[in-house]
Amino acid sequence: MLYTERVIKSVIERNPNQPEFHQAAKEVLESIAPIVNNDPKYEKHGILERLVEPDRQIMFKVTWVDDNGNVQVNKGYRVQFNNAIGPYKGGLRLHPSVNLSIMKFLGFEQIFKNSLTTLPIGGAKGGSDFDPKGKSDNEIFKFCVSFMTELYKYIGADVDVPAGDIGVGAREVGYFYGAYKRFTGLYEGVLTGKGLSYGGSLARKEATGYGLIYFVTEMLKDAGTDWNGKTVAISGAGNVAIYAAEKAMQMGAKVVTMSDSTGWIYDKDGVDLKAVKEIKEVKRARLSEYKNYRPNAEYHTEGNVWEAKVDIALPCATQNEVNLEDAKKLVANGVIAVGEGANMPSYPDAIEYFQKNGVMFAPAKAANAGGVATSALEMSQNSQRLSWSFEEVDAKLHGIMVNIYKQASSAAEKCGVKGNLVVGANVAGFLKVADAMIAQGPML
Ligand code: NDP
């Protein structure tokens, strides 16, 4: 049995009931197999066994008192996966679906994504099964402070720098940061996605969505086309989805769908992003309200956005939201490109179907790395006690995304699979981390 196959088998045996982690590990290991199995140094140094085992998995109790005086208990997590190339870095997710398998898949993916940015950041992820929906500001605050009573012991500007993810935006980062500062007395760049008045970076909010569009632009360019006049389906209506939609529109595309966890909208005239921002960012309400702004638009609670006839699809909500059936629908409707804004939104068989049918495919690890890259730029600004202009950060983000595309596409070509950015991103991300691990010896 080949080295990669043995490690995949052992990941499955040694981590039972962690399907998302198995899926992520299998995807990476299978795509780097031609490199790893043909060079004995990786096995000699135990690189894969070391990579698939997190440095540490911190699990803790989060207790807080709700507005009715009832004590609530949630699970808290921080998985510090690998710090071979820099301090641990990765978001915090607050969603009822959060469990160890999801934390590990996200932390594992983050290692390679962060490596691809070319910035010095390791991989981690954290969060809680706390559901922020329907909670008052006071309840959110109490949860965040309680979460940080434990997490603060394990993080720091040069140790581990968490950020936002699903359910964690500026408000939550603010509460986490305030609590960290209170517990440690340190005013340091320990979290990213902070407010502008206390160390945040301009363009961080926009970065993942804008970065996705910059990446897909390069992919389209290689195929001799661009966004102009293209119709786009986007899922989600959160941070990534909103700013992906904004930049796609600026590039001349028409975005016709968006969704949240209760339904989706189809607006044949192009989504009114101002309305979506007001509903989701200001009112924190359901997308069903969109019809109050645009009575002619459709709102559905059945099916999903992948039913729409579009040229480009951008899944930007959550993992495993594009299955084989969705892929078949998109291909039958003539989709030419898919760009993943969310983490691991497509099932493996859906990706295979896209690739077999000549659909350009931009994998999350590369295409959504703009968020963490800009987080690393926020860390740089914090270290320098400086803040850069929006244009400066955006220009750096753009350069990073073009570079990530080049790395992924040239690695794919070197592996003999030109255009396969899944393989290219995994190989390029892996090589740098493996190199650093070998150089630092087998301690971790
Ligand atoms: P947000 O919480 O801002 O938005 C998530 C959106 O997706 C919301 O509209 C939410 O609906 C919807 N959604 C979430 N979970 C589900 C679900 N299980 N089923 C259906 N809809 C769902 O998160 P982000 O935009 O920050 O993150 C979206 C994705 O992008 C995630 O996969 C995240 O890991 C990834 N990502 C985020 C980065 C960032 O910088 N924020 C960086 C890189 C990746 P509702 O409004 O009803 O909750």
Coordinates of C-alpha atoms and ligand atoms in Angstrom, one line a residue:
M1 CA 0.0 0.0 0.0
L2 CA 1.3 3.5 -0.9
Y3 CA 2.4 5.9 1.9
T4 CA -0.5 8.3 1.3
E5 CA -3.0 5.4 1.2
R6 CA -1.7 4.0 4.5
V7 CA -2.0 7.5 6.2
I8 CA -5.6 8.0 4.9
K9 CA -6.5 4.5 6.3
S10 CA -5.0 5.4 9.6
V11 CA -6.8 8.8 9.7
I12 CA -10.1 7.0 9.3
E13 CA -9.3 4.3 11.9
R14 CA -7.8 6.6 14.5
N15 CA -10.4 9.4 14.2
P16 CA -13.8 7.6 14.2
N17 CA -17.0 9.6 13.6
Q18 CA -15.2 12.5 12.0
P19 CA -16.5 12.4 8.4
E20 CA -15.7 16.0 7.5
F21 CA -12.1 15.6 8.7
H22 CA -11.7 12.3 6.8
Q23 CA -13.1 14.1 3.7
A24 CA -10.6 17.0 4.0
A25 CA -7.6 14.8 4.7
K26 CA -8.4 12.4 1.9
E27 CA -8.8 15.2 -0.6
V28 CA -5.4 16.7 0.3
L29 CA -3.5 13.4 0.6
E30 CA -4.9 12.0 -2.7
S31 CA -3.9 15.1 -4.6
I32 CA -0.4 15.3 -3.3
A33 CA 0.1 11.5 -3.7
P34 CA 2.2 11.7 -6.9
I35 CA 4.7 14.1 -5.2
V36 CA 4.8 12.3 -1.8
N37 CA 4.9 8.7 -3.0
N38 CA 7.8 9.5 -5.4
D39 CA 10.1 11.1 -2.9
P40 CA 11.1 8.9 0.1
K41 CA 12.1 11.9 2.2
Y42 CA 8.5 12.6 3.2
E43 CA 7.9 9.2 4.6
K44 CA 11.4 9.2 6.2
H45 CA 10.5 12.3 8.1
G46 CA 6.9 11.1 8.9
I47 CA 5.5 14.3 7.4
L48 CA 2.0 13.0 6.6
E49 CA 1.5 11.3 10.0
R50 CA 2.7 14.6 11.7
L51 CA 0.5 16.7 9.4
V52 CA -2.8 14.9 10.1
E53 CA -2.4 15.0 13.9
P54 CA -3.1 18.5 15.3
D55 CA -0.5 19.9 17.6
R56 CA -3.2 20.2 20.2
Q57 CA -7.0 20.2 20.5
I58 CA -8.4 22.3 23.2
M59 CA -12.0 21.5 24.3
F60 CA -13.7 23.4 27.0
K61 CA -16.9 24.2 28.7
V62 CA -18.6 27.6 28.1
T63 CA -21.3 28.5 30.6
W64 CA -23.3 31.7 30.5
V65 CA -26.7 33.0 31.8
D66 CA -29.4 33.8 29.3
D67 CA -31.8 36.8 29.6
N68 CA -34.3 34.6 31.4
G69 CA -31.8 33.8 34.1
N70 CA -31.2 30.2 32.9
V71 CA -27.7 28.7 32.9
Q72 CA -26.6 27.6 29.4
V73 CA -23.7 25.3 28.6
N74 CA -21.9 25.1 25.3
K75 CA -18.9 23.3 24.0
G76 CA -15.8 25.4 23.1
Y77 CA -13.0 24.4 20.8
R78 CA -9.6 25.5 19.5
V79 CA -7.7 23.1 17.3
Q80 CA -4.1 24.3 16.9
F81 CA -3.1 22.2 13.9
N82 CA 0.3 23.2 12.7
N83 CA 2.7 26.1 13.3
A84 CA 5.6 25.1 11.1
I85 CA 5.6 28.4 9.1
G86 CA 4.1 30.9 11.6
P87 CA 1.8 31.4 14.6
Y88 CA -1.5 29.5 14.5
K89 CA -4.1 31.4 12.6
G90 CA -7.7 30.6 11.7
G91 CA -11.3 31.7 12.4
L92 CA -13.8 31.1 15.2
R93 CA -17.1 29.7 14.1
L94 CA -20.3 29.9 16.2
H95 CA -22.9 27.6 14.8
P96 CA -25.0 24.7 16.3
S97 CA -23.4 22.3 13.8
V98 CA -19.9 22.8 15.2
N99 CA -18.2 19.7 16.5
L100 CA -14.6 18.3 16.6
S101 CA -14.8 16.8 13.1
I102 CA -15.7 20.2 11.6
M103 CA -13.1 22.0 13.6
K104 CA -10.4 19.6 12.5
F105 CA -11.4 19.7 8.8
L106 CA -11.3 23.5 8.9
G107 CA -8.0 23.6 10.9
F108 CA -6.4 21.1 8.5
E109 CA -7.4 23.0 5.4
Q110 CA -6.2 26.2 7.0
I111 CA -2.6 24.9 7.1
F112 CA -2.4 24.7 3.3
K113 CA -4.4 27.8 2.6
N114 CA -2.2 29.9 4.9
S115 CA 0.9 28.5 3.3
L116 CA -0.4 29.5 -0.2
T117 CA -0.8 33.1 0.9
T118 CA 3.1 33.1 1.2
L119 CA 2.6 34.9 4.5
P120 CA 4.1 33.5 7.8
I121 CA 1.0 31.9 9.4
G122 CA 0.2 28.4 10.6
G123 CA -3.1 26.6 10.7
A124 CA -5.8 26.5 13.4
K125 CA -9.6 26.8 13.8
G126 CA -12.0 27.2 16.7
G127 CA -15.5 27.9 17.7
S128 CA -18.5 26.7 19.6
D129 CA -21.9 25.0 19.1
F130 CA -23.5 28.2 20.4
D131 CA -26.2 29.5 18.1
P132 CA -26.1 33.3 17.8
K133 CA -29.4 33.4 16.0
G134 CA -32.2 35.1 18.0
K135 CA -29.8 35.9 20.9
S136 CA -29.8 39.4 22.4
D137 CA -26.7 41.6 22.4
N138 CA -26.4 41.0 26.1
E139 CA -26.4 37.2 25.6
I140 CA -23.9 37.4 22.8
F141 CA -21.6 39.5 25.0
K142 CA -21.9 37.1 28.0
F143 CA -21.2 34.1 25.8
C144 CA -18.1 35.8 24.2
V145 CA -16.7 36.8 27.5
S146 CA -17.2 33.3 29.0
F147 CA -15.6 31.7 25.9
M148 CA -12.6 33.9 26.3
T149 CA -12.2 33.1 30.0
E150 CA -10.7 29.8 28.8
L151 CA -9.4 30.6 25.3
Y152 CA -7.2 33.5 26.4
K153 CA -4.8 31.0 28.0
Y154 CA -3.8 29.5 24.7
I155 CA -3.6 32.5 22.3
G156 CA -1.4 35.6 21.8
A157 CA -0.1 37.8 19.0
D158 CA 2.8 35.5 18.4
V159 CA 1.2 32.3 19.5
D160 CA -2.3 32.0 17.9
V161 CA -4.4 34.7 16.3
P162 CA -8.1 33.8 15.9
A163 CA -10.4 35.7 13.5
G164 CA -14.1 35.6 12.4
D165 CA -16.0 32.9 10.5
I166 CA -19.6 31.8 10.4
G167 CA -21.5 33.6 13.2
V168 CA -18.5 35.7 14.1
G169 CA -18.4 39.2 12.7
A170 CA -17.2 42.6 14.0
R171 CA -19.5 42.6 17.1
E172 CA -18.3 39.2 18.3
V173 CA -14.6 40.0 17.6
G174 CA -15.0 43.2 19.6
Y175 CA -16.4 41.3 22.6
F176 CA -13.7 38.7 22.4
Y177 CA -11.0 41.3 22.1
G178 CA -12.3 43.3 25.0
A179 CA -12.4 40.2 27.2
Y180 CA -8.9 39.1 26.2
K181 CA -7.5 42.6 27.0
R182 CA -9.2 42.6 30.4
F183 CA -7.9 39.1 31.3
T184 CA -4.3 39.6 30.1
G185 CA -3.8 43.4 30.3
L186 CA -2.3 43.2 26.8
Y187 CA -3.1 45.5 24.0
E188 CA -1.9 43.4 21.2
G189 CA -2.9 42.1 17.7
V190 CA -4.3 38.9 19.1
L191 CA -7.5 38.8 17.0
T192 CA -8.1 39.9 13.4
G193 CA -11.3 41.4 12.0
K194 CA -11.1 44.0 14.7
G195 CA -13.0 47.3 14.4
L196 CA -11.1 50.1 12.7
S197 CA -10.9 52.2 15.9
Y198 CA -8.9 49.5 17.8
G199 CA -6.5 48.0 15.4
G200 CA -8.6 46.6 12.6
S201 CA -7.6 46.7 8.9
L202 CA -9.4 48.5 6.2
A203 CA -10.6 46.0 3.5
R204 CA -10.6 43.0 5.9
K205 CA -14.4 42.9 5.8
E206 CA -14.4 42.8 2.0
A207 CA -11.3 40.6 1.7
T208 CA -12.6 37.0 1.3
G209 CA -15.3 38.0 -1.2
Y210 CA -13.1 40.4 -3.2
G211 CA -10.2 37.9 -3.1
L212 CA -12.5 35.2 -4.5
I213 CA -13.4 37.4 -7.4
Y214 CA -9.7 38.3 -8.0
F215 CA -8.8 34.7 -8.1
V216 CA -11.6 33.7 -10.5
T217 CA -10.7 36.6 -12.7
E218 CA -7.3 35.1 -13.3
M219 CA -8.9 31.7 -14.0
L220 CA -11.3 33.3 -16.5
K221 CA -8.4 35.3 -18.0
D222 CA -6.5 32.1 -18.8
A223 CA -9.5 30.9 -20.6
G224 CA -9.7 34.1 -22.6
T225 CA -12.8 35.5 -20.9
D226 CA -13.9 37.8 -18.0
W227 CA -16.9 38.7 -15.8
N228 CA -18.5 41.1 -18.2
G229 CA -22.1 40.2 -18.9
K230 CA -21.9 36.9 -17.0
T231 CA -24.8 35.7 -14.8
V232 CA -23.7 34.6 -11.4
A233 CA -25.3 32.4 -8.7
I234 CA -24.1 33.0 -5.1
S235 CA -25.1 31.0 -2.0
G236 CA -25.1 32.6 1.4
A237 CA -25.8 36.2 2.4
G238 CA -23.0 36.6 5.0
N239 CA -19.6 38.3 4.9
V240 CA -18.1 36.3 2.1
A241 CA -21.3 36.2 -0.1
I242 CA -22.0 39.9 0.2
Y243 CA -18.5 41.1 -0.8
A244 CA -18.1 38.5 -3.5
A245 CA -21.4 39.8 -5.0
E246 CA -20.2 43.4 -4.7
K247 CA -16.9 42.8 -6.5
A248 CA -18.5 40.6 -9.2
M249 CA -21.0 43.4 -9.9
Q250 CA -18.2 45.9 -10.1
M251 CA -16.6 43.6 -12.7
G252 CA -19.7 43.8 -14.8
A253 CA -21.4 40.6 -13.8
K254 CA -25.1 40.2 -12.9
V255 CA -25.6 38.3 -9.6
V256 CA -29.1 36.7 -9.6
T257 CA -29.2 34.6 -6.5
M258 CA -28.3 34.7 -2.8
S259 CA -29.5 32.6 0.2
D260 CA -29.5 32.1 3.9
S261 CA -30.3 29.2 6.1
T262 CA -34.0 29.5 5.6
G263 CA -34.4 30.2 1.9
W264 CA -33.0 31.7 -1.3
I265 CA -33.8 34.6 -3.6
Y266 CA -33.8 34.7 -7.4
D267 CA -33.8 38.2 -8.9
K268 CA -33.6 38.0 -12.7
D269 CA -32.8 41.8 -12.9
G270 CA -29.8 41.4 -10.6
V271 CA -29.7 41.3 -6.8
D272 CA -30.1 44.6 -5.0
L273 CA -27.1 44.4 -2.8
K274 CA -28.0 47.5 -0.8
A275 CA -31.2 45.7 0.3
V276 CA -29.4 42.5 1.2
K277 CA -26.9 44.4 3.3
E278 CA -29.6 46.2 5.1
I279 CA -31.5 42.9 5.8
K280 CA -28.5 40.8 6.8
E281 CA -25.9 43.3 8.2
V282 CA -28.1 45.9 9.8
K283 CA -31.3 44.2 10.8
R284 CA -29.8 40.7 11.1
A285 CA -33.1 39.4 9.6
R286 CA -34.2 36.7 7.2
L287 CA -33.7 37.0 3.4
S288 CA -37.5 36.5 3.0
E289 CA -37.7 40.2 3.6
Y290 CA -36.1 40.8 0.3
K291 CA -39.5 40.8 -1.4
N292 CA -40.4 43.9 0.5
Y293 CA -37.6 45.7 -1.4
R294 CA -38.1 43.9 -4.8
P295 CA -41.6 42.6 -5.1
N296 CA -40.8 41.0 -8.5
A297 CA -38.0 38.8 -7.2
E298 CA -38.6 35.2 -6.2
Y299 CA -38.2 33.8 -2.7
H300 CA -38.0 30.0 -2.3
T301 CA -37.8 27.8 0.7
E302 CA -37.5 24.6 -1.4
G303 CA -34.6 23.7 -3.6
N304 CA -31.5 25.8 -3.8
V305 CA -29.6 28.5 -5.8
W306 CA -27.9 25.9 -8.0
E307 CA -31.2 25.5 -9.9
A308 CA -30.7 28.9 -11.6
K309 CA -29.3 29.1 -15.1
V310 CA -26.0 30.9 -14.7
D311 CA -22.5 31.1 -16.2
I312 CA -20.6 31.2 -12.9
A313 CA -21.5 29.6 -9.5
L314 CA -19.9 30.9 -6.2
P315 CA -20.8 28.7 -3.2
C316 CA -20.2 31.1 -0.2
A317 CA -22.3 29.7 2.7
T318 CA -21.0 26.5 4.3
Q319 CA -19.4 23.1 3.8
N320 CA -21.0 20.4 1.6
E321 CA -23.6 22.6 0.0
V322 CA -23.0 21.5 -3.6
N323 CA -23.7 17.8 -4.2
L324 CA -23.5 15.7 -7.4
E325 CA -27.1 16.5 -8.3
D326 CA -26.5 20.2 -7.9
A327 CA -23.3 19.9 -10.1
K328 CA -25.4 18.1 -12.8
K329 CA -28.0 20.9 -12.7
L330 CA -25.3 23.6 -13.0
V331 CA -23.6 21.8 -15.9
A332 CA -26.8 21.1 -17.7
N333 CA -27.6 24.8 -17.4
G334 CA -24.2 25.7 -19.0
V335 CA -22.1 26.8 -16.1
I336 CA -18.5 27.6 -17.2
A337 CA -16.8 28.2 -13.8
V338 CA -17.2 27.5 -10.1
G339 CA -15.3 29.4 -7.4
E340 CA -15.5 28.3 -3.8
G341 CA -15.9 31.1 -1.3
A342 CA -17.0 28.9 1.5
N343 CA -14.7 26.2 3.0
M344 CA -15.2 22.7 1.3
P345 CA -18.6 23.6 -0.1
S346 CA -18.5 21.0 -2.8
Y347 CA -18.6 17.2 -2.3
P348 CA -15.7 15.3 -4.0
D349 CA -18.0 13.7 -6.6
A350 CA -19.4 17.2 -7.5
I351 CA -15.9 18.5 -8.1
E352 CA -15.1 15.5 -10.2
Y353 CA -18.2 16.1 -12.3
F354 CA -17.3 19.7 -12.9
Q355 CA -13.8 18.8 -13.9
K356 CA -14.9 16.0 -16.2
N357 CA -17.3 18.4 -17.9
G358 CA -14.7 21.0 -18.6
V359 CA -16.0 23.5 -15.9
M360 CA -13.2 25.7 -14.5
F361 CA -13.0 25.0 -10.8
A362 CA -11.4 27.3 -8.2
P363 CA -11.0 25.3 -4.9
A364 CA -11.7 27.1 -1.6
K365 CA -8.2 26.6 -0.2
A366 CA -6.8 28.9 -2.9
A367 CA -9.8 31.0 -3.9
N368 CA -11.0 32.1 -0.4
A369 CA -7.5 32.7 1.0
G370 CA -7.9 36.5 0.7
G371 CA -9.6 36.7 4.1
V372 CA -6.8 35.1 6.0
A373 CA -4.2 36.9 3.9
T374 CA -5.7 40.2 4.8
S375 CA -5.8 39.1 8.4
A376 CA -2.1 38.6 8.2
L377 CA -1.8 42.1 6.8
E378 CA -3.8 43.3 9.8
M379 CA -1.2 41.5 12.0
S380 CA 1.6 43.3 10.2
Q381 CA -0.1 46.7 10.7
N382 CA -0.6 45.9 14.4
S383 CA 3.0 45.0 14.8
Q384 CA 4.1 48.2 13.1
R385 CA 1.5 50.3 15.0
L386 CA 0.4 51.6 11.6
S387 CA -2.7 51.5 9.5
W388 CA -2.7 51.4 5.7
S389 CA -5.3 52.9 3.4
F390 CA -8.1 50.8 1.9
E391 CA -6.4 51.1 -1.5
E392 CA -3.1 49.9 -0.2
V393 CA -4.6 46.8 1.5
D394 CA -6.8 46.1 -1.5
A395 CA -3.8 46.3 -3.8
K396 CA -1.8 43.9 -1.6
L397 CA -4.8 41.5 -1.5
H398 CA -5.1 41.6 -5.3
G399 CA -1.3 40.9 -5.7
I400 CA -1.6 38.0 -3.2
M401 CA -4.6 36.4 -5.0
V402 CA -2.9 36.7 -8.4
N403 CA 0.2 35.1 -6.9
I404 CA -1.9 32.2 -5.3
Y405 CA -3.4 31.6 -8.7
K406 CA 0.0 31.5 -10.4
Q407 CA 1.4 29.1 -7.7
A408 CA -1.6 26.7 -8.0
S409 CA -1.7 26.7 -11.8
S410 CA 2.0 26.3 -12.2
A411 CA 2.1 23.4 -9.6
A412 CA -0.8 21.8 -11.5
E413 CA 1.2 22.0 -14.7
K414 CA 4.3 20.6 -13.1
C415 CA 2.3 17.7 -11.9
G416 CA 1.1 17.0 -15.4
V417 CA -2.5 18.0 -14.7
K418 CA -2.7 21.5 -16.3
G419 CA -5.7 23.5 -15.2
N420 CA -6.4 21.2 -12.2
L421 CA -6.3 23.8 -9.4
V422 CA -7.4 21.4 -6.7
V423 CA -4.1 19.4 -7.2
G424 CA -2.1 22.6 -7.8
A425 CA -3.3 24.3 -4.6
N426 CA -2.7 21.3 -2.4
V427 CA 0.7 20.6 -3.8
A428 CA 1.9 24.2 -3.6
G429 CA 0.6 24.6 -0.1
F430 CA 2.0 21.3 1.1
L431 CA 5.5 21.7 -0.2
K432 CA 6.3 24.9 1.8
V433 CA 4.9 23.4 5.1
A434 CA 6.7 20.1 4.6
D435 CA 9.9 21.8 3.8
A436 CA 9.7 23.9 7.1
M437 CA 8.8 20.8 9.1
I438 CA 11.8 18.9 7.8
A439 CA 14.1 21.8 8.5
Q440 CA 12.8 22.1 12.1
G441 CA 13.3 18.5 13.0
P442 CA 10.8 15.9 14.2
M443 CA 9.8 17.6 17.4
L444 CA 6.3 18.4 16.2
Ligands
NDP1 P1 -21.5 34.4 7.8 O1 -21.9 33.8 9.1 O2 -21.2 35.8 7.6 O3 -22.5 33.9 6.7 C1 -22.8 32.6 6.4 C2 -24.0 32.6 5.4 O4 -24.2 31.3 5.0 C3 -25.3 33.1 6.1 O5 -26.1 33.7 5.1 C4 -25.9 31.9 6.6 O6 -27.3 32.0 6.7 C5 -25.5 30.8 5.6 N1 -25.3 29.5 6.2 C6 -24.4 29.2 7.2 N2 -24.6 27.9 7.5 C7 -25.5 27.4 6.8 C8 -26.1 26.2 6.7 N3 -25.7 25.1 7.4 N4 -27.1 26.0 5.7 C9 -27.5 27.1 4.9 N5 -27.0 28.3 5.0 C10 -26.0 28.5 5.9 O7 -20.1 33.5 7.5 P2 -19.0 33.9 6.4 O8 -19.6 34.6 5.2 O9 -17.9 34.5 7.2 O10 -18.5 32.4 6.0 C11 -19.1 31.7 4.9 C12 -18.2 30.5 4.5 O11 -16.9 31.1 4.1 C13 -17.8 29.5 5.6 O12 -17.6 28.3 5.0 C14 -16.5 30.1 6.1 O13 -15.7 29.1 6.7 C15 -15.8 30.5 4.8 N6 -14.8 31.5 5.0 C16 -15.0 32.7 5.6 C17 -14.0 33.6 5.7 C18 -14.2 35.0 6.3 O14 -13.2 35.8 6.1 N7 -15.3 35.3 6.8 C19 -12.6 33.3 5.2 C20 -12.5 32.1 4.4 C21 -13.6 31.2 4.4 P3 -28.0 32.7 8.0 O15 -27.9 34.2 7.6 O16 -29.4 32.3 8.0 O17 -27.2 32.4 9.2

